PDB file of N, CA and C in Angstrom:
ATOM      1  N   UNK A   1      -0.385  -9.078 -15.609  1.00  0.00           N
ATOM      2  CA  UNK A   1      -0.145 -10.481 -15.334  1.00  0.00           C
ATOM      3  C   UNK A   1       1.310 -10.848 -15.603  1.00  0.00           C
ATOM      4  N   UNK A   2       1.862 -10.420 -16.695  1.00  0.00           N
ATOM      5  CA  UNK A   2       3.299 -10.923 -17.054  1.00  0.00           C
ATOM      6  C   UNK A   2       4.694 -10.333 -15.827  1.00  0.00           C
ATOM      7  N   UNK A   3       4.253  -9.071 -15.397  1.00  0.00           N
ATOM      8  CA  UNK A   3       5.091  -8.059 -14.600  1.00  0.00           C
ATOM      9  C   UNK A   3       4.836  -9.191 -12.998  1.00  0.00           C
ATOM     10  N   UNK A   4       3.522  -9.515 -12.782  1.00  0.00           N
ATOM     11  CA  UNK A   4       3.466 -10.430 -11.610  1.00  0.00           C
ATOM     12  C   UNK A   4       4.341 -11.987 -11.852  1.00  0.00           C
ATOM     13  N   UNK A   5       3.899 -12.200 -12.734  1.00  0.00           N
ATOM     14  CA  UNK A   5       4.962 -13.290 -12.983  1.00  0.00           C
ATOM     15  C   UNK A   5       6.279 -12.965 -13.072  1.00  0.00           C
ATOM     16  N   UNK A   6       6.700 -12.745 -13.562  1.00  0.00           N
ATOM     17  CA  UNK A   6       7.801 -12.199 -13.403  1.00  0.00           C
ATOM     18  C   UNK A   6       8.189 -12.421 -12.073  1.00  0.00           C
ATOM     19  N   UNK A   7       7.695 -11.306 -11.076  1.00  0.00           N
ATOM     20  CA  UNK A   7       8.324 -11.442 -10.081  1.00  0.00           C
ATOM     21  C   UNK A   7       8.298 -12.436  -9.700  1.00  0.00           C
ATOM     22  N   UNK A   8       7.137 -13.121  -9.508  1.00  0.00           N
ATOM     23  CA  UNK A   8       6.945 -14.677  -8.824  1.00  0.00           C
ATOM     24  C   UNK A   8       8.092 -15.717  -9.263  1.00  0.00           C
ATOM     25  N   UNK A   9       8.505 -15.391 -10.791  1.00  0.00           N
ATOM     26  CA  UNK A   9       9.821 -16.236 -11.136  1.00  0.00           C
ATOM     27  C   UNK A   9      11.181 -15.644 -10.289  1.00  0.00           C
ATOM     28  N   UNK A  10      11.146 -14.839  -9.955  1.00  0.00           N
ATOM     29  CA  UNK A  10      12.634 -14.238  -9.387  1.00  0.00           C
ATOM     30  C   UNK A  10      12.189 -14.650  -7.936  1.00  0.00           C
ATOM     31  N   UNK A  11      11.527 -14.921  -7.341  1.00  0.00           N
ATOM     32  CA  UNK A  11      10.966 -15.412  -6.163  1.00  0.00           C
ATOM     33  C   UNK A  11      11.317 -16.843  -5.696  1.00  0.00           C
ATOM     34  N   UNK A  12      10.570 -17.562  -6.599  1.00  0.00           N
ATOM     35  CA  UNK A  12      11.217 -18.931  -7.213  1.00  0.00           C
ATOM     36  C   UNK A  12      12.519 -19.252  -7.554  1.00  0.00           C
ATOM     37  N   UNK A  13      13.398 -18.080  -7.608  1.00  0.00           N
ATOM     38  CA  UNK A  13      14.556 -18.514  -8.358  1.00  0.00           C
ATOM     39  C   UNK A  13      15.283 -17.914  -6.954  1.00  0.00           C
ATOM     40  N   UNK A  14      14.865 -17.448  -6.582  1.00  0.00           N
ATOM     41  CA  UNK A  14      15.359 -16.941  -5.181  1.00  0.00           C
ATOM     42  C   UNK A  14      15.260 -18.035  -3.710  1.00  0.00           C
ATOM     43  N   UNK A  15      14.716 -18.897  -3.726  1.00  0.00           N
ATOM     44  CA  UNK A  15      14.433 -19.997  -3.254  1.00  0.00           C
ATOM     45  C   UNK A  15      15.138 -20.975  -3.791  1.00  0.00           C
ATOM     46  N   UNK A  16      15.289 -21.502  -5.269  1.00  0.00           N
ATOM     47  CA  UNK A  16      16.097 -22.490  -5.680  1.00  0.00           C
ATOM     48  C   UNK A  16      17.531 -22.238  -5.419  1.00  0.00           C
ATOM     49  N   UNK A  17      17.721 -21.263  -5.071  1.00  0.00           N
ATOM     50  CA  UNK A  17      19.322 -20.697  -4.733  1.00  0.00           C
ATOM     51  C   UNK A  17      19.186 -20.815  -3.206  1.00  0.00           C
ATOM     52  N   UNK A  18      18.544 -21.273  -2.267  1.00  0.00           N
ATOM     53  CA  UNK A  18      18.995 -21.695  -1.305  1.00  0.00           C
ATOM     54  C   UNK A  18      17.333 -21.661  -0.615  1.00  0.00           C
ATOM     55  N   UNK A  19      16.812 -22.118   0.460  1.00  0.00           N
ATOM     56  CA  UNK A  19      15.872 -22.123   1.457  1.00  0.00           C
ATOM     57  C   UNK A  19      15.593 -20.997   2.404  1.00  0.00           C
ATOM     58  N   UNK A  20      16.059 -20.027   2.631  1.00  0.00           N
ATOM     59  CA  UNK A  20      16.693 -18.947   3.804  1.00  0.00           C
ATOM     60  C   UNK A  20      15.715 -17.510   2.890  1.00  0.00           C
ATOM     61  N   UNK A  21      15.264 -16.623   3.725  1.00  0.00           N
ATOM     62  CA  UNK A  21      14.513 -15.462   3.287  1.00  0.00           C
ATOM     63  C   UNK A  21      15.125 -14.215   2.478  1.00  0.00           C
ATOM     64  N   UNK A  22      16.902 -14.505   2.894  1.00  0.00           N
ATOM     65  CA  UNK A  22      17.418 -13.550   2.074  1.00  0.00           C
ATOM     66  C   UNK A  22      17.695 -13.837   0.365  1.00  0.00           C
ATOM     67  N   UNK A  23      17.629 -15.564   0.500  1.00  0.00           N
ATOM     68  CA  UNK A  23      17.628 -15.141  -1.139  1.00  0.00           C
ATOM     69  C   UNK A  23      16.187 -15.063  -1.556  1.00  0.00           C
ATOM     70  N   UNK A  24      14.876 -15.143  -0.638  1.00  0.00           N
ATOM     71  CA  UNK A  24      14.134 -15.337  -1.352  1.00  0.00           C
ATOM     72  C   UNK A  24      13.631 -13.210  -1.577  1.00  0.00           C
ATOM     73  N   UNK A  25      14.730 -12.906  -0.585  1.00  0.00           N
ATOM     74  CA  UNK A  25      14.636 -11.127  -0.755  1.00  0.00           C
ATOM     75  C   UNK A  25      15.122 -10.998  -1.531  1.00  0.00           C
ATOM     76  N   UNK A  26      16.458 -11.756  -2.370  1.00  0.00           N
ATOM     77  CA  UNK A  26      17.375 -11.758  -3.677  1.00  0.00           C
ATOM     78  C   UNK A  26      16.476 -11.696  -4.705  1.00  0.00           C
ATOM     79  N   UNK A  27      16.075 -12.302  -5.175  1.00  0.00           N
ATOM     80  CA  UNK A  27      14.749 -12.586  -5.697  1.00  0.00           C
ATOM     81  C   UNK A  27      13.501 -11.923  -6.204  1.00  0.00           C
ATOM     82  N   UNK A  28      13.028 -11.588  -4.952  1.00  0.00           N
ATOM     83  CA  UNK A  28      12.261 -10.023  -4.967  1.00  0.00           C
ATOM     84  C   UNK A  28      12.977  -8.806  -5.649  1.00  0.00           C
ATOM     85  N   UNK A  29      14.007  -8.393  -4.989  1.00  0.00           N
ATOM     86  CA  UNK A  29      14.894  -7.479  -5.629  1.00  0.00           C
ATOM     87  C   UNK A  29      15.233  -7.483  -7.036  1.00  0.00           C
ATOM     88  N   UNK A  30      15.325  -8.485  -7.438  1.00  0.00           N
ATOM     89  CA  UNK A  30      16.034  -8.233  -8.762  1.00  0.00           C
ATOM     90  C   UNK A  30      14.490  -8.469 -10.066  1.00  0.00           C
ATOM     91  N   UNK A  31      13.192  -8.974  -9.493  1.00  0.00           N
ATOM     92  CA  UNK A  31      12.564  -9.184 -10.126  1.00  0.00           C
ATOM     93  C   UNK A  31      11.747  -7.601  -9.929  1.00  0.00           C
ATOM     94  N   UNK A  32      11.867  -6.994  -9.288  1.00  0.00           N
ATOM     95  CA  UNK A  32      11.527  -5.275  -9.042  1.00  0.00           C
ATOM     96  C   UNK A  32      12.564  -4.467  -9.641  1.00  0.00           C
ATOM     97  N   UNK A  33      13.447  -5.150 -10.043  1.00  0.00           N
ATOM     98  CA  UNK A  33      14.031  -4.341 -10.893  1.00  0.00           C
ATOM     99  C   UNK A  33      13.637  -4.219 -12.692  1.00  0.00           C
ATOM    100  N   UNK A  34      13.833  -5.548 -12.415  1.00  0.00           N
ATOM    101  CA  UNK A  34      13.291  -5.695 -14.011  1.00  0.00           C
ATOM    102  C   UNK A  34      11.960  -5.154 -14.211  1.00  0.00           C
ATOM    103  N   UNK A  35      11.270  -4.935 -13.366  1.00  0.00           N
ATOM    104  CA  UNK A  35       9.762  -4.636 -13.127  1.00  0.00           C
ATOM    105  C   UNK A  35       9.676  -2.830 -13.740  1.00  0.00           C
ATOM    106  N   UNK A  36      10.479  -2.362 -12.777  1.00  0.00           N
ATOM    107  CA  UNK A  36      11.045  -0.831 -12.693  1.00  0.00           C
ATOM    108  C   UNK A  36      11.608  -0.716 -14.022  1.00  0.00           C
ATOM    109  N   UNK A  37      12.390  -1.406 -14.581  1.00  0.00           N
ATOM    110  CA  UNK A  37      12.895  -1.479 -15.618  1.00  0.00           C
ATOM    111  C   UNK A  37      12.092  -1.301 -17.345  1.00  0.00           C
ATOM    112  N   UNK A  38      10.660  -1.992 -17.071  1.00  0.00           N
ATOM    113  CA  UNK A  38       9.926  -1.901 -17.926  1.00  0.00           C
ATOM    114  C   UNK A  38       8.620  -1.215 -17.881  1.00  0.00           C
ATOM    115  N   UNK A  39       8.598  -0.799 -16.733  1.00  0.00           N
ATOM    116  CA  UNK A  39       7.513   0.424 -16.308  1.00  0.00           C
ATOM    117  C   UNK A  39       8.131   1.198 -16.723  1.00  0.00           C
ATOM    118  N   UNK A  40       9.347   1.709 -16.449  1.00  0.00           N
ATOM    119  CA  UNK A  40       9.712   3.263 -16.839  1.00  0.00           C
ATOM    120  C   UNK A  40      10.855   3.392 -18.014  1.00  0.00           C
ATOM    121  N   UNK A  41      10.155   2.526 -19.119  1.00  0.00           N
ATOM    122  CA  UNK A  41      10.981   2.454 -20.756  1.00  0.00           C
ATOM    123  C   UNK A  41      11.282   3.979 -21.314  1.00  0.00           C
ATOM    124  N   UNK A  42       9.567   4.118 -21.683  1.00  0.00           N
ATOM    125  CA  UNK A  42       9.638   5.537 -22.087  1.00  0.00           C
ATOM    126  C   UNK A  42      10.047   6.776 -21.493  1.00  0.00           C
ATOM    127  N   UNK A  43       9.595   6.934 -20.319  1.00  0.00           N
ATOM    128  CA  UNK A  43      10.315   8.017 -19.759  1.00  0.00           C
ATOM    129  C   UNK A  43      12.241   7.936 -19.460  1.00  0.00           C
ATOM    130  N   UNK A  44      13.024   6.698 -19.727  1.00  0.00           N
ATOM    131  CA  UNK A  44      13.889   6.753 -19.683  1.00  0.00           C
ATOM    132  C   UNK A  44      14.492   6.920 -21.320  1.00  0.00           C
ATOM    133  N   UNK A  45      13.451   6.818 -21.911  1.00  0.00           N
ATOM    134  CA  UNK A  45      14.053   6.834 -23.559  1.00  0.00           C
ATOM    135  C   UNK A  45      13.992   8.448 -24.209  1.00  0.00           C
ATOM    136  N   UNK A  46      13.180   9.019 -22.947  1.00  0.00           N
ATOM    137  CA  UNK A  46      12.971  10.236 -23.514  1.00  0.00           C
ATOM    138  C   UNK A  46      13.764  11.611 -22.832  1.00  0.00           C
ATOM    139  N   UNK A  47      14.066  10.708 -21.593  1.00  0.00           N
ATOM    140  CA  UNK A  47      15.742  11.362 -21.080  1.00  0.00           C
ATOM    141  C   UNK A  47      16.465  11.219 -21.880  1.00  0.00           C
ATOM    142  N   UNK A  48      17.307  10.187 -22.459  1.00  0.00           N
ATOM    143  CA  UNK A  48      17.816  10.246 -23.392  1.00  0.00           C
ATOM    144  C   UNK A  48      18.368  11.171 -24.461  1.00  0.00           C
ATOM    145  N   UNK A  49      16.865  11.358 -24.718  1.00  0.00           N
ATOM    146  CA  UNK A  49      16.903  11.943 -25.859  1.00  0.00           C
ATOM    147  C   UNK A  49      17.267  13.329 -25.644  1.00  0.00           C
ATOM    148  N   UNK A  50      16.632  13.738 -24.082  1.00  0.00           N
ATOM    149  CA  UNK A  50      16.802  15.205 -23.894  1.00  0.00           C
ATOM    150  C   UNK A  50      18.401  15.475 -23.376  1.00  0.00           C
ATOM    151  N   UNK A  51      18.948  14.603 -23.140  1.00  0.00           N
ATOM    152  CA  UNK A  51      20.399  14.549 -22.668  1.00  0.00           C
ATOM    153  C   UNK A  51      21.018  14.477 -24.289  1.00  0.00           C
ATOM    154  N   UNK A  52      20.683  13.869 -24.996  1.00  0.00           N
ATOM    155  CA  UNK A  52      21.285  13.311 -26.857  1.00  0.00           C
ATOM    156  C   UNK A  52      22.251  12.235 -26.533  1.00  0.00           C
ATOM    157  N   UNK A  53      22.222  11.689 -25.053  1.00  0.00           N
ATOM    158  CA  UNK A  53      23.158  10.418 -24.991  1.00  0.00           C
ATOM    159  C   UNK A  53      22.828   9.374 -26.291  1.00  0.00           C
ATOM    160  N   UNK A  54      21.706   9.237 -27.245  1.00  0.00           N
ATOM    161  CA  UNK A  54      21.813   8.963 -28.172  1.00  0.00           C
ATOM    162  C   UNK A  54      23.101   9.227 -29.623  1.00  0.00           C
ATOM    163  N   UNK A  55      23.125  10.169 -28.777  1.00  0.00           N
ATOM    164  CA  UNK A  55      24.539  10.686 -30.222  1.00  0.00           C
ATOM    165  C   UNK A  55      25.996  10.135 -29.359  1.00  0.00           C
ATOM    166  N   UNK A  56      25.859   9.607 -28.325  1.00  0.00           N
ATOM    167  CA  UNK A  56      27.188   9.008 -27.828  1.00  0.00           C
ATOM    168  C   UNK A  56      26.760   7.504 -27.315  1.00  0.00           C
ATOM    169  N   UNK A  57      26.741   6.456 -28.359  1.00  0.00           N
ATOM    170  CA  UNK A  57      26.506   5.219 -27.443  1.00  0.00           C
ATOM    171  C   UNK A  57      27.276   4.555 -26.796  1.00  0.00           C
ATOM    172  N   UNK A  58      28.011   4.971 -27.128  1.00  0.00           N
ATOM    173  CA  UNK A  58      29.866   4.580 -25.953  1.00  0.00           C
ATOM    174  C   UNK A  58      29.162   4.977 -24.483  1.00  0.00           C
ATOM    175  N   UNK A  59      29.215   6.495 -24.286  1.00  0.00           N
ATOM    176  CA  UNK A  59      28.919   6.633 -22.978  1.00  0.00           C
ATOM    177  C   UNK A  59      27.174   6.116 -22.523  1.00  0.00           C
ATOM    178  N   UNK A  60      26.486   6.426 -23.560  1.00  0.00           N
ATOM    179  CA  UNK A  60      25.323   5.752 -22.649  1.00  0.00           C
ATOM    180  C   UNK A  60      25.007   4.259 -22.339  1.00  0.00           C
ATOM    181  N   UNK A  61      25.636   3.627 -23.093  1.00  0.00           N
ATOM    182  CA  UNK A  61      26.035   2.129 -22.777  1.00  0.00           C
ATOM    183  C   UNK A  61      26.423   2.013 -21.757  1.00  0.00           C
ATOM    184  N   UNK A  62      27.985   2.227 -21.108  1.00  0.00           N
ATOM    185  CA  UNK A  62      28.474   2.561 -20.206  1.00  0.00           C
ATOM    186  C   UNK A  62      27.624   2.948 -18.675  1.00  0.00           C
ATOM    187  N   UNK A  63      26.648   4.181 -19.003  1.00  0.00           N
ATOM    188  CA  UNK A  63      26.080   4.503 -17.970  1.00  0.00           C
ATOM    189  C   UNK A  63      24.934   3.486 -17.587  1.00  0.00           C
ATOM    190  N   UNK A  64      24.989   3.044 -18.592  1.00  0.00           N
ATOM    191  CA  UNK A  64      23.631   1.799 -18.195  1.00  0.00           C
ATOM    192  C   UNK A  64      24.129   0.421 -17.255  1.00  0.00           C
ATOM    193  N   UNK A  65      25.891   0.410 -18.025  1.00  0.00           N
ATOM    194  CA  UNK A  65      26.160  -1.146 -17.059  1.00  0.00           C
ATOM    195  C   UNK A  65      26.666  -0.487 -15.662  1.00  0.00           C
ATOM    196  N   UNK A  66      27.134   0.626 -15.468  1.00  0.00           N
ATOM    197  CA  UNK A  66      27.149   1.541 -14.137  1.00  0.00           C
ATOM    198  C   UNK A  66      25.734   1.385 -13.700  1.00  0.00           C
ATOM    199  N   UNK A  67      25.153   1.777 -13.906  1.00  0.00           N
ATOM    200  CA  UNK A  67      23.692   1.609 -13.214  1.00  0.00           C
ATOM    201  C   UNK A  67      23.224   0.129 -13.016  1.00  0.00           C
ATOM    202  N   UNK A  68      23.433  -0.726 -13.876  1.00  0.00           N
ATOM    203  CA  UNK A  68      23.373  -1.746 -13.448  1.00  0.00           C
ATOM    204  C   UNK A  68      24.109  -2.551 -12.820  1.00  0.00           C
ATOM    205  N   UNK A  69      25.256  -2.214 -12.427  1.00  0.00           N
ATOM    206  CA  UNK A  69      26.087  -2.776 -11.417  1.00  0.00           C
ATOM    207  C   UNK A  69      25.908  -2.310 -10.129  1.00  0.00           C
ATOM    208  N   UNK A  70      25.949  -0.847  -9.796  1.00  0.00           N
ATOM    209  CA  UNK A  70      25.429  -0.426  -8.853  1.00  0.00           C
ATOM    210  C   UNK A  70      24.138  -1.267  -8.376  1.00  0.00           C
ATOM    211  N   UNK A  71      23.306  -1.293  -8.623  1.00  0.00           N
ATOM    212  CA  UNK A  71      21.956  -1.696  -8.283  1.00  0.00           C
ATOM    213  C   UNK A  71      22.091  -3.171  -8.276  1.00  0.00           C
ATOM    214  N   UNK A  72      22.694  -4.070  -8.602  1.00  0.00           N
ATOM    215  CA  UNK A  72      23.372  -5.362  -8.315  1.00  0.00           C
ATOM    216  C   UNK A  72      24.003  -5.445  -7.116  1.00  0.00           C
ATOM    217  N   UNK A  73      24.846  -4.784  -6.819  1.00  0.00           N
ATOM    218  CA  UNK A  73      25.727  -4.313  -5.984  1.00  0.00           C
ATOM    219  C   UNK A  73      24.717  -4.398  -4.476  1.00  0.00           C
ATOM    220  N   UNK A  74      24.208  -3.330  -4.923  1.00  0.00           N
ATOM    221  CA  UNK A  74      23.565  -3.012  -3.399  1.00  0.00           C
ATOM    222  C   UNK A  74      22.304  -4.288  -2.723  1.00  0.00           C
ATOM    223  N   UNK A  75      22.154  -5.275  -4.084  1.00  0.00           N
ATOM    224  CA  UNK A  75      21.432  -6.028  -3.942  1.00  0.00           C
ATOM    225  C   UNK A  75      21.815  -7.428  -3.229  1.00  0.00           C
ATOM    226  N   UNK A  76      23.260  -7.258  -3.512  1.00  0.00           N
ATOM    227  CA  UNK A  76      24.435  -8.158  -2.483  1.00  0.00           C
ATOM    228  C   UNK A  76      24.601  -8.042  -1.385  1.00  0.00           C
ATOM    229  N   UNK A  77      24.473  -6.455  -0.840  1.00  0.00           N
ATOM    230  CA  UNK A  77      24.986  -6.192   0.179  1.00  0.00           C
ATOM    231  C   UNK A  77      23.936  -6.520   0.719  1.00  0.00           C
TER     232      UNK A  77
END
């Protein structure tokens, strides 16, 4: 229920940013991300671990706002 909401709020918020289908695709997108984002916690925590980007939080920080810019990014285009 919370993961559906969710999206339904980025949906909504995708609409309050204008009337037109692409933001309400804005919307969609970014609320499937966050979605993706918390479906796949553990298995990304346990890469991690097998990489030890834990012992460098400089770079895995880093790789996270790279990944999240990217995927912003393409969500513009």
């Amino acid at each position: 229920k919370f993961l559906a909401a969710l999206v339904l709020t980025f949906l909504v918020s995708g609409l309050w940013h204008g009337a037109a289908w692409h933001y309400v695709a804005w919307g969609a997108m970014h609320g499937s991300y966050l979605v993706a984002s918390m479906l796949t916690q553990k298995p990304r925590r346990r890469l991690v671990e097998r990489l030890g980007l834990e012992r460098v939080p400089v770079l895995h920080r880093r790789l996270r706002v790279a990944w999240t810019f990217a995927l912003v990014c393409c969500t513009y285009v």
